[in-house]
Amino acid sequence: ILNKWVEFSTFPKFVGIVQYNGFTLKELLVSHNEETNRPFKEIQESLDLLNNFSSNFELVSVRRGFSKPSFGMVPLQIDTVTEDEIATKIALDKDLSSRISYYLEEISGKTFSVHVIPNTAVFYLQTRDIKTGLVNNLVNEGTGTNQLVTILSKVLQPNKKFICIDEPEIHLHPSMIEKLVEALVEIAYQEDKQFLLSTHSEHFVTCLLSEVVKKKLQPDDLKVYYLTKNDRSTHIEHQKVYADGQLEGGLKNFYESELKNLETFFKIA
């Protein structure tokens, strides 16, 4: 109903018309009294909840990372989407860039910094290997490290409380996946955030279950849903997580695929 007049009726001889532009709700009512105004108020309250949620919501798509060594400052929108916008936000927010550096070091062993060329609006996103001291432009890092900066820049925004990440494990070594999971759990509890994560990686799921075993993640705070495609529909099954890290029904197709490969490798009939 964005930017459209919508007519509705709920009571005899009452017609209301509303227009919603994504932020505010305008009304055009035939008559005003407590009874006729009630539907409008209910709609307004529902849309206020939607607006509040959308302002706290962040999406990290599977297409992420930085494709060039240098950037120029660009105007920022309400939500940062393009790599130039994300890079600009990082460059302007010193607290955000330092926190990205902290978690990137925890996950990959490399720090992160923004290098601005003096007297210009041009800047570079760079990493530094803590073992060798070598500095590198972020674009020249592996895809895993590169895309981690985008993930962290989204996750660490203080006003974003519900973050959806599509396949956070892609391009990452198993050891880095484990550390990423540890970082996400820490951030979730320390900053009161929720994550909705989609994954095709059994290793990512087992890392989450390991956090339950280590009592860093409460089993009731981890919800696992197994999705299967059936013709033109998708079946969603909730799998309960237990305190010992066990998952109701197991990892299903993950292990089934591995067993088939092992049977082929060892020529087991």
PDB file of C-alpha atoms in Angstrom:
ATOM      1  CA  ILE A   1       0.000   0.000   0.000  1.00  0.00           C
ATOM      2  CA  LEU A   2       3.000   2.323  -0.328  1.00  0.00           C
ATOM      3  CA  ASN A   3       1.934   5.773  -1.567  1.00  0.00           C
ATOM      4  CA  LYS A   4      -1.536   4.538  -2.471  1.00  0.00           C
ATOM      5  CA  TRP A   5      -4.925   5.512  -1.145  1.00  0.00           C
ATOM      6  CA  VAL A   6      -6.600   2.402   0.267  1.00  0.00           C
ATOM      7  CA  GLU A   7     -10.320   2.370   1.007  1.00  0.00           C
ATOM      8  CA  PHE A   8     -11.708   0.133   3.733  1.00  0.00           C
ATOM      9  CA  SER A   9     -14.922  -0.245   5.706  1.00  0.00           C
ATOM     10  CA  THR A  10     -15.482  -1.973   9.031  1.00  0.00           C
ATOM     11  CA  PHE A  11     -18.689  -0.540  10.432  1.00  0.00           C
ATOM     12  CA  PRO A  12     -22.057   0.264   8.873  1.00  0.00           C
ATOM     13  CA  LYS A  13     -21.981   3.611   7.102  1.00  0.00           C
ATOM     14  CA  PHE A  14     -18.272   4.034   7.849  1.00  0.00           C
ATOM     15  CA  VAL A  15     -15.584   4.318   5.215  1.00  0.00           C
ATOM     16  CA  GLY A  16     -11.970   5.168   5.892  1.00  0.00           C
ATOM     17  CA  ILE A  17      -9.193   5.938   3.432  1.00  0.00           C
ATOM     18  CA  VAL A  18      -5.519   5.780   4.340  1.00  0.00           C
ATOM     19  CA  GLN A  19      -2.234   6.417   2.546  1.00  0.00           C
ATOM     20  CA  TYR A  20       1.058   4.950   3.782  1.00  0.00           C
ATOM     21  CA  ASN A  21       4.400   6.100   2.370  1.00  0.00           C
ATOM     22  CA  GLY A  22       6.623   3.809   4.406  1.00  0.00           C
ATOM     23  CA  PHE A  23       7.036   6.271   7.261  1.00  0.00           C
ATOM     24  CA  THR A  24       3.752   8.017   8.013  1.00  0.00           C
ATOM     25  CA  LEU A  25       0.067   7.228   7.679  1.00  0.00           C
ATOM     26  CA  LYS A  26      -2.384   9.817   6.358  1.00  0.00           C
ATOM     27  CA  GLU A  27      -6.121   9.503   6.858  1.00  0.00           C
ATOM     28  CA  LEU A  28      -9.249  10.724   5.133  1.00  0.00           C
ATOM     29  CA  LEU A  29     -12.328   9.801   7.174  1.00  0.00           C
ATOM     30  CA  VAL A  30     -15.971  10.435   6.476  1.00  0.00           C
ATOM     31  CA  SER A  31     -16.743  11.081  10.123  1.00  0.00           C
ATOM     32  CA  HIS A  32     -14.794  11.312  13.359  1.00  0.00           C
ATOM     33  CA  ASN A  33     -15.828   9.700  16.600  1.00  0.00           C
ATOM     34  CA  GLU A  34     -14.331   7.147  18.961  1.00  0.00           C
ATOM     35  CA  GLU A  35     -15.853   4.182  17.142  1.00  0.00           C
ATOM     36  CA  THR A  36     -14.932   5.214  13.618  1.00  0.00           C
ATOM     37  CA  ASN A  37     -11.421   6.291  14.578  1.00  0.00           C
ATOM     38  CA  ARG A  38     -10.592   2.952  16.205  1.00  0.00           C
ATOM     39  CA  PRO A  39      -9.718   1.084  12.943  1.00  0.00           C
ATOM     40  CA  PHE A  40      -7.400   3.888  11.887  1.00  0.00           C
ATOM     41  CA  LYS A  41      -5.644   3.845  15.259  1.00  0.00           C
ATOM     42  CA  GLU A  42      -5.201   0.070  15.039  1.00  0.00           C
ATOM     43  CA  ILE A  43      -3.682   0.373  11.576  1.00  0.00           C
ATOM     44  CA  GLN A  44      -1.411   3.187  12.768  1.00  0.00           C
ATOM     45  CA  GLU A  45      -0.193   1.125  15.736  1.00  0.00           C
ATOM     46  CA  SER A  46       0.540  -1.866  13.490  1.00  0.00           C
ATOM     47  CA  LEU A  47       2.464   0.268  11.003  1.00  0.00           C
ATOM     48  CA  ASP A  48       4.387   1.940  13.829  1.00  0.00           C
ATOM     49  CA  LEU A  49       5.543  -1.510  14.925  1.00  0.00           C
ATOM     50  CA  LEU A  50       6.553  -2.265  11.340  1.00  0.00           C
ATOM     51  CA  ASN A  51       8.498   1.000  11.058  1.00  0.00           C
ATOM     52  CA  ASN A  52      10.250   0.344  14.353  1.00  0.00           C
ATOM     53  CA  PHE A  53      11.236  -3.136  13.208  1.00  0.00           C
ATOM     54  CA  SER A  54      12.472  -1.951   9.812  1.00  0.00           C
ATOM     55  CA  SER A  55      14.657   0.723  11.428  1.00  0.00           C
ATOM     56  CA  ASN A  56      16.290  -1.969  13.596  1.00  0.00           C
ATOM     57  CA  PHE A  57      16.603  -4.467  10.736  1.00  0.00           C
ATOM     58  CA  GLU A  58      19.717  -5.145   8.655  1.00  0.00           C
ATOM     59  CA  LEU A  59      20.247  -7.554   5.761  1.00  0.00           C
ATOM     60  CA  VAL A  60      23.640  -8.944   4.773  1.00  0.00           C
ATOM     61  CA  SER A  61      23.177 -10.540   1.366  1.00  0.00           C
ATOM     62  CA  VAL A  62      25.396 -13.204  -0.155  1.00  0.00           C
ATOM     63  CA  ARG A  63      26.762 -10.588  -2.575  1.00  0.00           C
ATOM     64  CA  ARG A  64      29.166  -8.689  -0.366  1.00  0.00           C
ATOM     65  CA  GLY A  65      32.737  -7.498  -0.155  1.00  0.00           C
ATOM     66  CA  PHE A  66      34.869  -4.786  -1.743  1.00  0.00           C
ATOM     67  CA  SER A  67      36.013  -4.865  -5.361  1.00  0.00           C
ATOM     68  CA  LYS A  68      38.399  -1.897  -5.547  1.00  0.00           C
ATOM     69  CA  PRO A  69      41.374  -0.611  -3.537  1.00  0.00           C
ATOM     70  CA  SER A  70      40.319   3.011  -3.030  1.00  0.00           C
ATOM     71  CA  PHE A  71      37.090   4.863  -2.402  1.00  0.00           C
ATOM     72  CA  GLY A  72      35.742   8.397  -2.367  1.00  0.00           C
ATOM     73  CA  MET A  73      33.232   9.707   0.133  1.00  0.00           C
ATOM     74  CA  VAL A  74      29.638   9.343  -1.079  1.00  0.00           C
ATOM     75  CA  PRO A  75      26.322  10.572   0.397  1.00  0.00           C
ATOM     76  CA  LEU A  76      24.831   8.102   2.863  1.00  0.00           C
ATOM     77  CA  GLN A  77      21.256   6.878   2.725  1.00  0.00           C
ATOM     78  CA  ILE A  78      19.209   5.541   5.637  1.00  0.00           C
ATOM     79  CA  ASP A  79      20.509   2.052   4.825  1.00  0.00           C
ATOM     80  CA  THR A  80      23.979   1.408   3.441  1.00  0.00           C
ATOM     81  CA  VAL A  81      23.767  -0.970   0.495  1.00  0.00           C
ATOM     82  CA  THR A  82      26.529  -0.384  -2.058  1.00  0.00           C
ATOM     83  CA  GLU A  83      30.190  -1.031  -1.309  1.00  0.00           C
ATOM     84  CA  ASP A  84      30.893   2.711  -1.648  1.00  0.00           C
ATOM     85  CA  GLU A  85      28.242   3.520   0.966  1.00  0.00           C
ATOM     86  CA  ILE A  86      29.503   0.831   3.325  1.00  0.00           C
ATOM     87  CA  ALA A  87      33.107   1.977   2.890  1.00  0.00           C
ATOM     88  CA  THR A  88      32.105   5.609   3.512  1.00  0.00           C
ATOM     89  CA  LYS A  89      30.215   4.707   6.676  1.00  0.00           C
ATOM     90  CA  ILE A  90      33.225   2.788   7.995  1.00  0.00           C
ATOM     91  CA  ALA A  91      35.580   5.661   7.150  1.00  0.00           C
ATOM     92  CA  LEU A  92      33.393   8.232   8.912  1.00  0.00           C
ATOM     93  CA  ASP A  93      32.750   6.156  12.035  1.00  0.00           C
ATOM     94  CA  LYS A  94      36.022   5.624  13.904  1.00  0.00           C
ATOM     95  CA  ASP A  95      34.337   3.583  16.613  1.00  0.00           C
ATOM     96  CA  LEU A  96      32.865   1.239  14.006  1.00  0.00           C
ATOM     97  CA  SER A  97      36.191   0.803  12.187  1.00  0.00           C
ATOM     98  CA  SER A  98      38.040   0.056  15.443  1.00  0.00           C
ATOM     99  CA  ARG A  99      35.466  -2.537  16.458  1.00  0.00           C
ATOM    100  CA  ILE A 100      35.665  -4.127  13.014  1.00  0.00           C
ATOM    101  CA  SER A 101      39.422  -4.325  13.533  1.00  0.00           C
ATOM    102  CA  TYR A 102      38.998  -5.986  16.938  1.00  0.00           C
ATOM    103  CA  TYR A 103      36.720  -8.754  15.689  1.00  0.00           C
ATOM    104  CA  LEU A 104      38.573  -9.202  12.399  1.00  0.00           C
ATOM    105  CA  GLU A 105      41.730  -9.846  14.416  1.00  0.00           C
ATOM    106  CA  GLU A 106      39.867 -12.346  16.607  1.00  0.00           C
ATOM    107  CA  ILE A 107      38.610 -14.207  13.540  1.00  0.00           C
ATOM    108  CA  SER A 108      41.407 -13.911  10.973  1.00  0.00           C
ATOM    109  CA  GLY A 109      44.508 -12.729  12.817  1.00  0.00           C
ATOM    110  CA  LYS A 110      44.516  -9.445  10.898  1.00  0.00           C
ATOM    111  CA  THR A 111      43.680  -5.921  11.995  1.00  0.00           C
ATOM    112  CA  PHE A 112      41.733  -3.419   9.919  1.00  0.00           C
ATOM    113  CA  SER A 113      42.214   0.290   9.283  1.00  0.00           C
ATOM    114  CA  VAL A 114      41.141   3.147   7.036  1.00  0.00           C
ATOM    115  CA  HIS A 115      43.961   5.091   5.373  1.00  0.00           C
ATOM    116  CA  VAL A 116      42.943   8.540   4.125  1.00  0.00           C
ATOM    117  CA  ILE A 117      45.146  10.309   1.576  1.00  0.00           C
ATOM    118  CA  PRO A 118      45.959  13.771   3.013  1.00  0.00           C
ATOM    119  CA  ASN A 119      44.050  16.734   1.569  1.00  0.00           C
ATOM    120  CA  THR A 120      41.713  14.476  -0.426  1.00  0.00           C
ATOM    121  CA  ALA A 121      38.454  12.584   0.054  1.00  0.00           C
ATOM    122  CA  VAL A 122      40.101   9.382  -1.160  1.00  0.00           C
ATOM    123  CA  PHE A 123      40.754   6.558   1.269  1.00  0.00           C
ATOM    124  CA  TYR A 124      41.886   2.939   1.343  1.00  0.00           C
ATOM    125  CA  LEU A 125      40.599  -0.017   3.357  1.00  0.00           C
ATOM    126  CA  GLN A 126      43.607  -1.945   4.625  1.00  0.00           C
ATOM    127  CA  THR A 127      44.541  -4.944   6.742  1.00  0.00           C
ATOM    128  CA  ARG A 128      47.648  -5.725   8.744  1.00  0.00           C
ATOM    129  CA  ASP A 129      48.855  -9.243   9.530  1.00  0.00           C
ATOM    130  CA  ILE A 130      49.604  -9.296  13.274  1.00  0.00           C
ATOM    131  CA  LYS A 131      52.280 -11.992  12.820  1.00  0.00           C
ATOM    132  CA  THR A 132      54.251 -10.478   9.957  1.00  0.00           C
ATOM    133  CA  GLY A 133      53.257  -6.814  10.200  1.00  0.00           C
ATOM    134  CA  LEU A 134      52.573  -6.715   6.469  1.00  0.00           C
ATOM    135  CA  VAL A 135      49.947  -4.204   5.335  1.00  0.00           C
ATOM    136  CA  ASN A 136      47.649  -5.071   2.463  1.00  0.00           C
ATOM    137  CA  ASN A 137      44.740  -3.425   0.682  1.00  0.00           C
ATOM    138  CA  LEU A 138      41.547  -5.217   1.657  1.00  0.00           C
ATOM    139  CA  VAL A 139      40.651  -5.880  -1.984  1.00  0.00           C
ATOM    140  CA  ASN A 140      43.831  -7.973  -2.293  1.00  0.00           C
ATOM    141  CA  GLU A 141      42.884 -10.210   0.626  1.00  0.00           C
ATOM    142  CA  GLY A 142      41.108 -13.506   0.149  1.00  0.00           C
ATOM    143  CA  THR A 143      37.383 -13.336  -0.458  1.00  0.00           C
ATOM    144  CA  GLY A 144      36.683 -14.659   3.041  1.00  0.00           C
ATOM    145  CA  THR A 145      38.531 -11.877   4.853  1.00  0.00           C
ATOM    146  CA  ASN A 146      37.203  -9.285   2.408  1.00  0.00           C
ATOM    147  CA  GLN A 147      33.553 -10.177   2.955  1.00  0.00           C
ATOM    148  CA  LEU A 148      34.029 -10.426   6.731  1.00  0.00           C
ATOM    149  CA  VAL A 149      34.503  -6.656   6.875  1.00  0.00           C
ATOM    150  CA  THR A 150      31.104  -6.154   5.247  1.00  0.00           C
ATOM    151  CA  ILE A 151      29.474  -8.591   7.687  1.00  0.00           C
ATOM    152  CA  LEU A 152      31.071  -6.919  10.699  1.00  0.00           C
ATOM    153  CA  SER A 153      30.185  -3.424   9.478  1.00  0.00           C
ATOM    154  CA  LYS A 154      26.523  -4.445   9.398  1.00  0.00           C
ATOM    155  CA  VAL A 155      26.507  -6.507  12.589  1.00  0.00           C
ATOM    156  CA  LEU A 156      28.255  -3.881  14.729  1.00  0.00           C
ATOM    157  CA  GLN A 157      25.924  -0.960  13.978  1.00  0.00           C
ATOM    158  CA  PRO A 158      24.440  -0.128  17.411  1.00  0.00           C
ATOM    159  CA  ASN A 159      20.963   0.728  16.095  1.00  0.00           C
ATOM    160  CA  LYS A 160      20.555  -2.579  14.250  1.00  0.00           C
ATOM    161  CA  LYS A 161      19.102  -5.257  16.519  1.00  0.00           C
ATOM    162  CA  PHE A 162      17.828  -7.876  14.061  1.00  0.00           C
ATOM    163  CA  ILE A 163      20.359  -8.909  11.425  1.00  0.00           C
ATOM    164  CA  CYS A 164      19.804 -11.433   8.636  1.00  0.00           C
ATOM    165  CA  ILE A 165      22.972 -12.952   7.153  1.00  0.00           C
ATOM    166  CA  ASP A 166      22.820 -15.150   4.065  1.00  0.00           C
ATOM    167  CA  GLU A 167      25.431 -17.928   4.279  1.00  0.00           C
ATOM    168  CA  PRO A 168      27.913 -16.233   6.641  1.00  0.00           C
ATOM    169  CA  GLU A 169      30.334 -19.145   6.234  1.00  0.00           C
ATOM    170  CA  ILE A 170      31.085 -18.756   2.525  1.00  0.00           C
ATOM    171  CA  HIS A 171      34.766 -18.501   1.513  1.00  0.00           C
ATOM    172  CA  LEU A 172      35.932 -19.095   5.110  1.00  0.00           C
ATOM    173  CA  HIS A 173      38.347 -21.727   6.395  1.00  0.00           C
ATOM    174  CA  PRO A 174      36.722 -24.038   9.001  1.00  0.00           C
ATOM    175  CA  SER A 175      38.822 -22.493  11.780  1.00  0.00           C
ATOM    176  CA  MET A 176      37.601 -19.015  10.797  1.00  0.00           C
ATOM    177  CA  ILE A 177      34.002 -20.246  10.715  1.00  0.00           C
ATOM    178  CA  GLU A 178      34.399 -21.376  14.316  1.00  0.00           C
ATOM    179  CA  LYS A 179      35.764 -17.990  15.372  1.00  0.00           C
ATOM    180  CA  LEU A 180      33.048 -16.144  13.450  1.00  0.00           C
ATOM    181  CA  VAL A 181      30.388 -18.129  15.320  1.00  0.00           C
ATOM    182  CA  GLU A 182      32.073 -17.290  18.634  1.00  0.00           C
ATOM    183  CA  ALA A 183      32.083 -13.596  17.681  1.00  0.00           C
ATOM    184  CA  LEU A 184      28.408 -13.614  16.670  1.00  0.00           C
ATOM    185  CA  VAL A 185      27.396 -15.285  19.937  1.00  0.00           C
ATOM    186  CA  GLU A 186      29.412 -12.739  21.929  1.00  0.00           C
ATOM    187  CA  ILE A 187      27.911  -9.798  20.032  1.00  0.00           C
ATOM    188  CA  ALA A 188      24.378 -11.182  20.378  1.00  0.00           C
ATOM    189  CA  TYR A 189      24.590 -11.331  24.168  1.00  0.00           C
ATOM    190  CA  GLN A 190      26.667  -8.218  24.792  1.00  0.00           C
ATOM    191  CA  GLU A 191      24.645  -5.956  22.501  1.00  0.00           C
ATOM    192  CA  ASP A 192      21.198  -7.553  22.734  1.00  0.00           C
ATOM    193  CA  LYS A 193      21.020  -8.514  19.058  1.00  0.00           C
ATOM    194  CA  GLN A 194      19.254 -11.296  17.210  1.00  0.00           C
ATOM    195  CA  PHE A 195      20.552 -13.066  14.116  1.00  0.00           C
ATOM    196  CA  LEU A 196      18.675 -14.918  11.408  1.00  0.00           C
ATOM    197  CA  LEU A 197      21.230 -17.045   9.574  1.00  0.00           C
ATOM    198  CA  SER A 198      20.823 -19.248   6.507  1.00  0.00           C
ATOM    199  CA  THR A 199      23.492 -21.865   5.874  1.00  0.00           C
ATOM    200  CA  HIS A 200      24.337 -24.944   3.827  1.00  0.00           C
ATOM    201  CA  SER A 201      27.296 -25.752   6.079  1.00  0.00           C
ATOM    202  CA  GLU A 202      27.087 -28.533   8.661  1.00  0.00           C
ATOM    203  CA  HIS A 203      30.316 -27.161  10.139  1.00  0.00           C
ATOM    204  CA  PHE A 204      28.646 -23.819  10.836  1.00  0.00           C
ATOM    205  CA  VAL A 205      25.758 -25.581  12.595  1.00  0.00           C
ATOM    206  CA  THR A 206      28.086 -27.795  14.652  1.00  0.00           C
ATOM    207  CA  CYS A 207      30.036 -24.694  15.714  1.00  0.00           C
ATOM    208  CA  LEU A 208      26.806 -23.194  17.048  1.00  0.00           C
ATOM    209  CA  LEU A 209      26.018 -26.438  18.871  1.00  0.00           C
ATOM    210  CA  SER A 210      29.548 -26.418  20.321  1.00  0.00           C
ATOM    211  CA  GLU A 211      28.832 -22.997  21.821  1.00  0.00           C
ATOM    212  CA  VAL A 212      25.845 -24.593  23.558  1.00  0.00           C
ATOM    213  CA  VAL A 213      28.076 -27.358  24.943  1.00  0.00           C
ATOM    214  CA  LYS A 214      30.550 -24.732  26.199  1.00  0.00           C
ATOM    215  CA  LYS A 215      27.578 -22.938  27.844  1.00  0.00           C
ATOM    216  CA  LYS A 216      28.325 -19.740  25.951  1.00  0.00           C
ATOM    217  CA  LEU A 217      25.001 -20.073  24.133  1.00  0.00           C
ATOM    218  CA  GLN A 218      21.796 -21.088  25.877  1.00  0.00           C
ATOM    219  CA  PRO A 219      19.905 -23.866  24.048  1.00  0.00           C
ATOM    220  CA  ASP A 220      16.667 -21.866  24.221  1.00  0.00           C
ATOM    221  CA  ASP A 221      18.431 -18.971  22.463  1.00  0.00           C
ATOM    222  CA  LEU A 222      19.266 -21.122  19.425  1.00  0.00           C
ATOM    223  CA  LYS A 223      16.433 -22.062  17.087  1.00  0.00           C
ATOM    224  CA  VAL A 224      17.192 -24.417  14.208  1.00  0.00           C
ATOM    225  CA  TYR A 225      14.849 -24.889  11.265  1.00  0.00           C
ATOM    226  CA  TYR A 226      15.455 -27.493   8.575  1.00  0.00           C
ATOM    227  CA  LEU A 227      14.036 -26.607   5.155  1.00  0.00           C
ATOM    228  CA  THR A 228      13.301 -29.110   2.398  1.00  0.00           C
ATOM    229  CA  LYS A 229      11.961 -28.449  -1.079  1.00  0.00           C
ATOM    230  CA  ASN A 230       8.934 -30.520  -2.074  1.00  0.00           C
ATOM    231  CA  ASP A 231       7.872 -29.869  -5.656  1.00  0.00           C
ATOM    232  CA  ARG A 232       6.504 -26.315  -5.519  1.00  0.00           C
ATOM    233  CA  SER A 233       6.438 -25.959  -1.755  1.00  0.00           C
ATOM    234  CA  THR A 234       9.001 -25.677   1.029  1.00  0.00           C
ATOM    235  CA  HIS A 235       8.626 -27.709   4.215  1.00  0.00           C
ATOM    236  CA  ILE A 236       9.960 -26.087   7.399  1.00  0.00           C
ATOM    237  CA  GLU A 237      10.776 -28.321  10.358  1.00  0.00           C
ATOM    238  CA  HIS A 238      11.813 -27.035  13.777  1.00  0.00           C
ATOM    239  CA  GLN A 239      14.647 -29.022  15.397  1.00  0.00           C
ATOM    240  CA  LYS A 240      14.965 -28.697  19.150  1.00  0.00           C
ATOM    241  CA  VAL A 241      18.415 -27.945  20.584  1.00  0.00           C
ATOM    242  CA  TYR A 242      19.340 -29.732  23.818  1.00  0.00           C
ATOM    243  CA  ALA A 243      21.698 -28.570  26.575  1.00  0.00           C
ATOM    244  CA  ASP A 244      24.302 -31.203  25.611  1.00  0.00           C
ATOM    245  CA  GLY A 245      24.513 -29.766  22.096  1.00  0.00           C
ATOM    246  CA  GLN A 246      22.452 -32.506  20.495  1.00  0.00           C
ATOM    247  CA  LEU A 247      20.030 -31.571  17.744  1.00  0.00           C
ATOM    248  CA  GLU A 248      16.661 -33.260  17.482  1.00  0.00           C
ATOM    249  CA  GLY A 249      16.705 -35.329  14.296  1.00  0.00           C
ATOM    250  CA  GLY A 250      20.423 -34.716  13.727  1.00  0.00           C
ATOM    251  CA  LEU A 251      21.897 -32.884  10.757  1.00  0.00           C
ATOM    252  CA  LYS A 252      20.006 -35.068   8.285  1.00  0.00           C
ATOM    253  CA  ASN A 253      21.028 -34.472   4.662  1.00  0.00           C
ATOM    254  CA  PHE A 254      24.415 -33.070   5.692  1.00  0.00           C
ATOM    255  CA  TYR A 255      25.651 -36.427   6.991  1.00  0.00           C
ATOM    256  CA  GLU A 256      23.710 -38.433   4.400  1.00  0.00           C
ATOM    257  CA  SER A 257      25.695 -36.734   1.640  1.00  0.00           C
ATOM    258  CA  GLU A 258      29.003 -37.402   3.417  1.00  0.00           C
ATOM    259  CA  LEU A 259      28.123 -41.081   3.928  1.00  0.00           C
ATOM    260  CA  LYS A 260      27.392 -41.449   0.213  1.00  0.00           C
ATOM    261  CA  ASN A 261      30.795 -39.988  -0.620  1.00  0.00           C
ATOM    262  CA  LEU A 262      32.493 -42.332   1.853  1.00  0.00           C
ATOM    263  CA  GLU A 263      30.666 -45.320   0.377  1.00  0.00           C
ATOM    264  CA  THR A 264      31.871 -44.324  -3.077  1.00  0.00           C
ATOM    265  CA  PHE A 265      35.429 -43.698  -1.870  1.00  0.00           C
ATOM    266  CA  PHE A 266      35.740 -47.038  -0.079  1.00  0.00           C
ATOM    267  CA  LYS A 267      33.571 -48.831  -2.672  1.00  0.00           C
ATOM    268  CA  ILE A 268      31.111 -49.973  -0.030  1.00  0.00           C
ATOM    269  CA  ALA A 269      28.012 -51.535  -1.551  1.00  0.00           C
TER     270      ALA A 269
END
